[in-house]
CSV table of N, CA and C in Angstrom, one decimal:
chain,number,residue,atom,x,y,z
A,1,MET,N,175.9,75.0,85.1
A,1,MET,CA,174.8,74.2,84.6
A,1,MET,C,173.9,75.1,83.9
A,2,THR,N,173.3,76.4,84.6
A,2,THR,CA,172.7,77.1,83.7
A,2,THR,C,173.1,78.3,83.9
A,3,GLU,N,172.9,79.5,82.8
A,3,GLU,CA,173.2,80.6,82.8
A,3,GLU,C,172.2,81.5,83.0
A,4,LEU,N,172.5,82.8,84.0
A,4,LEU,CA,171.5,83.7,84.4
A,4,LEU,C,171.7,84.7,83.1
A,5,VAL,N,170.7,85.0,82.4
A,5,VAL,CA,170.4,85.7,81.5
A,5,VAL,C,169.8,87.1,82.2
A,6,ALA,N,168.6,87.1,82.8
A,6,ALA,CA,168.2,88.1,83.3
A,6,ALA,C,167.4,87.7,84.7
A,7,GLU,N,167.2,88.3,85.5
A,7,GLU,CA,166.8,88.1,86.8
A,7,GLU,C,165.8,87.0,86.6
A,8,ASN,N,165.9,86.0,87.3
A,8,ASN,CA,165.0,84.9,87.5
A,8,ASN,C,164.8,84.0,85.8
A,9,SER,N,165.9,84.1,85.1
A,9,SER,CA,165.6,83.6,83.8
A,9,SER,C,166.8,82.8,83.9
A,10,LEU,N,166.9,81.5,83.2
A,10,LEU,CA,167.6,80.5,82.9
A,10,LEU,C,167.7,80.2,81.6
A,11,VAL,N,169.1,79.9,80.9
A,11,VAL,CA,169.5,79.2,79.9
A,11,VAL,C,169.9,78.1,80.1
A,12,LEU,N,169.2,77.1,79.7
A,12,LEU,CA,169.8,75.6,80.1
A,12,LEU,C,170.6,75.1,79.1
A,13,ASP,N,171.5,74.2,80.0
A,13,ASP,CA,173.0,73.7,79.1
A,13,ASP,C,172.4,72.7,77.8
A,14,ALA,N,173.3,72.4,77.3
A,14,ALA,CA,173.2,71.6,76.4
A,14,ALA,C,172.7,69.9,76.6
A,15,ASP,N,173.6,69.9,77.5
A,15,ASP,CA,173.6,68.2,78.1
A,15,ASP,C,173.0,68.2,79.7
A,16,LEU,N,171.7,67.7,79.6
A,16,LEU,CA,171.1,67.7,80.9
A,16,LEU,C,170.5,66.3,81.4
A,17,GLY,N,171.9,65.5,81.3
A,17,GLY,CA,171.7,64.2,81.7
A,17,GLY,C,171.4,64.2,83.0
A,18,ALA,N,171.7,63.0,83.8
A,18,ALA,CA,171.3,62.9,85.3
A,18,ALA,C,172.3,63.7,86.0
A,19,LYS,N,173.6,63.9,86.0
A,19,LYS,CA,174.6,64.4,86.7
A,19,LYS,C,174.3,66.2,86.8
A,20,ALA,N,173.2,66.5,85.8
A,20,ALA,CA,173.0,67.8,85.8
A,20,ALA,C,171.6,68.1,86.4
A,21,ALA,N,171.1,67.2,87.0
A,21,ALA,CA,169.7,67.1,87.9
A,21,ALA,C,170.0,68.2,89.1
A,22,PRO,N,171.0,67.9,89.9
A,22,PRO,CA,171.1,68.6,91.2
A,22,PRO,C,171.4,70.1,90.9
A,23,LYS,N,172.4,70.3,90.1
A,23,LYS,CA,172.4,71.7,89.6
A,23,LYS,C,170.9,72.5,88.8
A,24,LEU,N,170.7,71.7,88.2
A,24,LEU,CA,169.1,72.2,87.7
A,24,LEU,C,168.2,72.6,89.0
A,25,GLN,N,168.0,71.8,89.9
A,25,GLN,CA,167.2,71.4,91.0
A,25,GLN,C,167.7,73.0,91.8
A,26,ALA,N,168.7,73.3,92.1
A,26,ALA,CA,169.4,74.3,92.9
A,26,ALA,C,169.2,75.7,92.4
A,27,ALA,N,169.2,75.8,90.9
A,27,ALA,CA,169.2,76.9,90.2
A,27,ALA,C,167.6,77.0,90.0
A,28,LEU,N,166.6,76.3,90.1
A,28,LEU,CA,165.4,76.3,90.3
A,28,LEU,C,164.8,77.0,91.7
A,29,LEU,N,165.1,76.3,92.7
A,29,LEU,CA,165.0,76.8,94.1
A,29,LEU,C,165.5,77.9,93.9
A,30,GLU,N,166.6,78.5,93.6
A,30,GLU,CA,166.7,80.1,93.8
A,30,GLU,C,165.9,81.1,93.5
A,31,ARG,N,165.1,80.7,92.4
A,31,ARG,CA,164.3,81.5,91.7
A,31,ARG,C,162.6,81.5,92.4
A,32,ARG,N,162.7,80.5,93.1
A,32,ARG,CA,161.2,80.1,93.6
A,32,ARG,C,160.6,81.4,94.3
A,33,GLY,N,159.3,81.7,94.0
A,33,GLY,CA,158.5,82.6,94.5
A,33,GLY,C,158.7,84.0,93.4
A,34,HIS,N,159.1,84.0,92.5
A,34,HIS,CA,159.5,84.8,91.6
A,34,HIS,C,158.9,84.2,90.1
A,35,PRO,N,158.4,84.7,89.1
A,35,PRO,CA,158.2,84.4,87.9
A,35,PRO,C,159.4,83.9,87.1
A,36,VAL,N,159.5,82.8,86.5
A,36,VAL,CA,161.0,82.4,85.8
A,36,VAL,C,160.8,82.3,84.3
A,37,VAL,N,161.5,82.3,83.5
A,37,VAL,CA,161.6,82.2,82.1
A,37,VAL,C,162.9,81.0,81.6
A,38,ILE,N,162.6,80.0,81.4
A,38,ILE,CA,163.4,79.0,81.1
A,38,ILE,C,163.9,78.8,79.5
A,39,ASP,N,164.8,79.2,79.1
A,39,ASP,CA,165.3,79.1,77.8
A,39,ASP,C,165.9,78.0,77.3
A,40,ALA,N,165.1,77.1,76.5
A,40,ALA,CA,165.6,75.7,76.3
A,40,ALA,C,166.2,75.5,75.0
A,41,SER,N,166.5,76.6,74.3
A,41,SER,CA,166.9,76.5,73.0
A,41,SER,C,168.4,75.9,72.5
A,42,LYS,N,169.3,75.8,73.8
A,42,LYS,CA,170.4,75.1,73.7
A,42,LYS,C,170.4,73.3,74.2
A,43,VAL,N,169.3,73.2,74.5
A,43,VAL,CA,169.2,71.6,74.9
A,43,VAL,C,169.5,70.8,73.9
A,44,GLY,N,170.3,69.8,73.8
A,44,GLY,CA,170.8,68.7,72.8
A,44,GLY,C,170.3,67.3,73.7
A,45,HIS,N,170.3,67.2,74.7
A,45,HIS,CA,170.0,66.1,75.4
A,45,HIS,C,169.5,66.4,76.9
A,46,ILE,N,168.3,65.7,77.0
A,46,ILE,CA,167.7,65.9,78.5
A,46,ILE,C,166.9,64.5,79.1
A,47,GLY,N,167.6,64.3,80.2
A,47,GLY,CA,167.3,63.0,80.7
A,47,GLY,C,166.0,62.9,81.3
A,48,GLY,N,165.4,62.2,82.0
A,48,GLY,CA,164.3,61.8,82.6
A,48,GLY,C,164.2,62.5,84.1
A,49,GLY,N,165.3,62.6,84.6
A,49,GLY,CA,165.4,63.3,86.0
A,49,GLY,C,165.0,64.8,85.6
A,50,CYS,N,165.8,65.5,84.7
A,50,CYS,CA,165.9,66.9,84.6
A,50,CYS,C,164.2,67.3,83.9
A,51,LEU,N,164.0,66.1,83.3
A,51,LEU,CA,162.5,66.5,82.8
A,51,LEU,C,161.3,66.4,83.7
A,52,GLN,N,161.8,65.7,84.8
A,52,GLN,CA,160.9,65.6,86.1
A,52,GLN,C,161.0,67.0,86.9
A,53,LEU,N,162.3,67.2,87.0
A,53,LEU,CA,162.2,68.6,87.8
A,53,LEU,C,161.7,69.8,87.1
A,54,LEU,N,162.1,69.7,85.7
A,54,LEU,CA,160.9,70.9,85.0
A,54,LEU,C,159.6,70.8,85.0
A,55,LEU,N,159.1,69.8,85.1
A,55,LEU,CA,157.5,69.5,85.5
A,55,LEU,C,157.1,69.6,86.6
A,56,SER,N,158.1,69.6,87.8
A,56,SER,CA,157.6,69.5,89.0
A,56,SER,C,157.7,71.2,89.3
A,57,ALA,N,158.8,71.7,88.8
A,57,ALA,CA,158.8,73.4,89.0
A,57,ALA,C,157.7,74.2,88.3
A,58,LYS,N,157.3,73.5,87.1
A,58,LYS,CA,156.2,74.3,86.5
A,58,LYS,C,155.2,74.0,87.3
A,59,LEU,N,154.6,72.6,87.8
A,59,LEU,CA,153.6,72.8,88.8
A,59,LEU,C,153.5,73.7,89.9
A,60,THR,N,154.9,73.5,90.6
A,60,THR,CA,155.3,74.7,91.7
A,60,THR,C,154.8,75.9,91.5
A,61,TRP,N,155.6,76.3,90.4
A,61,TRP,CA,155.1,77.7,90.0
A,61,TRP,C,153.6,78.1,89.5
A,62,ASP,N,153.0,77.0,88.9
A,62,ASP,CA,151.5,77.2,88.8
A,62,ASP,C,150.9,77.5,90.4
A,63,SER,N,151.2,76.4,91.3
A,63,SER,CA,150.4,76.5,92.4
A,63,SER,C,150.8,77.8,93.1
A,64,ASP,N,151.9,78.2,92.9
A,64,ASP,CA,152.4,79.6,93.5
A,64,ASP,C,152.0,80.8,93.0
A,65,LYS,N,151.2,80.5,91.9
A,65,LYS,CA,150.8,81.7,91.1
A,65,LYS,C,151.6,82.5,90.5
A,66,GLN,N,152.6,82.0,90.3
A,66,GLN,CA,154.0,82.8,89.6
A,66,GLN,C,154.0,82.1,88.2
A,67,GLY,N,154.6,83.1,87.3
A,67,GLY,CA,154.8,82.8,85.8
A,67,GLY,C,155.8,81.7,85.8
A,68,PHE,N,155.7,81.0,84.8
A,68,PHE,CA,156.6,80.0,84.6
A,68,PHE,C,156.5,79.5,83.1
A,69,SER,N,157.7,80.0,82.3
A,69,SER,CA,157.6,79.9,80.7
A,69,SER,C,158.8,78.9,80.4
A,70,LEU,N,158.5,78.2,79.5
A,70,LEU,CA,159.9,77.2,78.8
A,70,LEU,C,159.5,78.0,77.4
A,71,VAL,N,160.7,78.6,76.9
A,71,VAL,CA,160.7,79.3,75.8
A,71,VAL,C,161.9,78.8,74.6
A,72,SER,N,161.8,78.7,73.5
A,72,SER,CA,162.8,78.6,72.6
A,72,SER,C,163.3,77.0,72.8
A,73,PRO,N,162.2,75.9,72.8
A,73,PRO,CA,162.7,74.6,73.2
A,73,PRO,C,163.5,74.2,71.7
A,74,SER,N,164.4,73.8,71.9
A,74,SER,CA,165.3,73.1,70.8
A,74,SER,C,164.7,71.8,70.3
A,75,GLN,N,164.9,71.5,69.2
A,75,GLN,CA,164.3,70.3,68.6
A,75,GLN,C,164.6,68.9,69.7
A,76,PRO,N,165.6,68.8,70.0
A,76,PRO,CA,165.6,67.6,71.1
A,76,PRO,C,164.9,67.9,72.1
A,77,MET,N,164.7,69.1,72.6
A,77,MET,CA,164.0,69.1,73.9
A,77,MET,C,162.4,68.9,73.3
A,78,ILE,N,162.0,69.6,72.3
A,78,ILE,CA,160.6,69.1,71.8
A,78,ILE,C,160.4,67.9,71.6
A,79,GLN,N,161.1,66.8,71.1
A,79,GLN,CA,161.0,65.4,71.0
A,79,GLN,C,161.1,64.7,72.3
A,80,ALA,N,161.9,65.1,73.5
A,80,ALA,CA,161.9,64.5,74.5
A,80,ALA,C,160.5,64.7,75.0
A,81,LEU,N,160.1,65.9,75.3
A,81,LEU,CA,158.8,66.3,75.7
A,81,LEU,C,157.6,65.4,75.3
A,82,GLU,N,157.7,65.3,73.7
A,82,GLU,CA,156.7,64.8,73.0
A,82,GLU,C,156.7,63.1,73.4
A,83,PHE,N,158.1,62.6,73.4
A,83,PHE,CA,158.5,61.0,73.7
A,83,PHE,C,157.8,60.7,75.0
A,84,THR,N,157.7,61.6,76.1
A,84,THR,CA,157.1,61.2,77.4
A,84,THR,C,156.0,61.8,77.6
A,85,GLY,N,155.3,62.3,76.6
A,85,GLY,CA,153.7,62.9,76.8
A,85,GLY,C,153.7,64.3,78.0
A,86,LEU,N,155.0,64.9,77.7
A,86,LEU,CA,154.9,66.0,78.4
A,86,LEU,C,154.7,67.1,77.9
A,87,ASP,N,154.6,67.2,76.3
A,87,ASP,CA,154.5,68.3,75.6
A,87,ASP,C,153.2,69.0,76.0
A,88,THR,N,152.1,68.3,76.3
A,88,THR,CA,150.9,69.0,76.6
A,88,THR,C,151.1,69.8,77.9
A,89,ALA,N,151.9,69.6,78.5
A,89,ALA,CA,152.0,70.2,80.2
A,89,ALA,C,153.0,71.4,79.8
A,90,PHE,N,153.6,71.5,78.8
A,90,PHE,CA,154.1,72.7,78.6
A,90,PHE,C,153.8,73.4,77.0
A,91,SER,N,152.6,72.9,76.8
A,91,SER,CA,152.4,73.4,75.1
A,91,SER,C,152.2,74.9,75.2
A,92,GLN,N,151.4,75.4,76.3
A,92,GLN,CA,151.4,76.8,76.4
A,92,GLN,C,152.6,77.9,76.3
A,93,GLU,N,153.8,77.1,76.9
A,93,GLU,CA,155.1,77.8,76.8
A,93,GLU,C,155.5,77.6,75.4
A,94,GLN,N,155.3,76.6,74.6
A,94,GLN,CA,156.1,76.1,73.3
A,94,GLN,C,155.2,77.0,72.1
A,95,GLY,N,154.1,77.4,72.8
A,95,GLY,CA,153.1,78.2,71.5
A,95,GLY,C,152.5,77.3,70.4
A,96,ALA,N,152.3,75.6,70.7
A,96,ALA,CA,151.9,75.0,69.3
A,96,ALA,C,151.4,73.8,70.1
A,97,SER,N,150.5,73.1,69.4
A,97,SER,CA,150.1,71.6,70.2
A,97,SER,C,150.1,70.9,69.0
């Protein structure tokens, strides 16, 4: 589902449909309590469930006062965030508004 790049970093898979949600959730939970960097450069498709998981994780990391960064979002990832209105939630990580 995800590839470990460096400690507490994830490279998201190309297909993050509904079947990918449980593995994404587990990968995020493994990193809770530590800063995390999510590389979204390979994402070709992301469904609502995985978008919800990423938003929940961001809010959780913010609440825990831990760093949470979504970096290098692919064009499909950016489009999904914009379509759902979540682009503002991740705008700091994207570096644009």
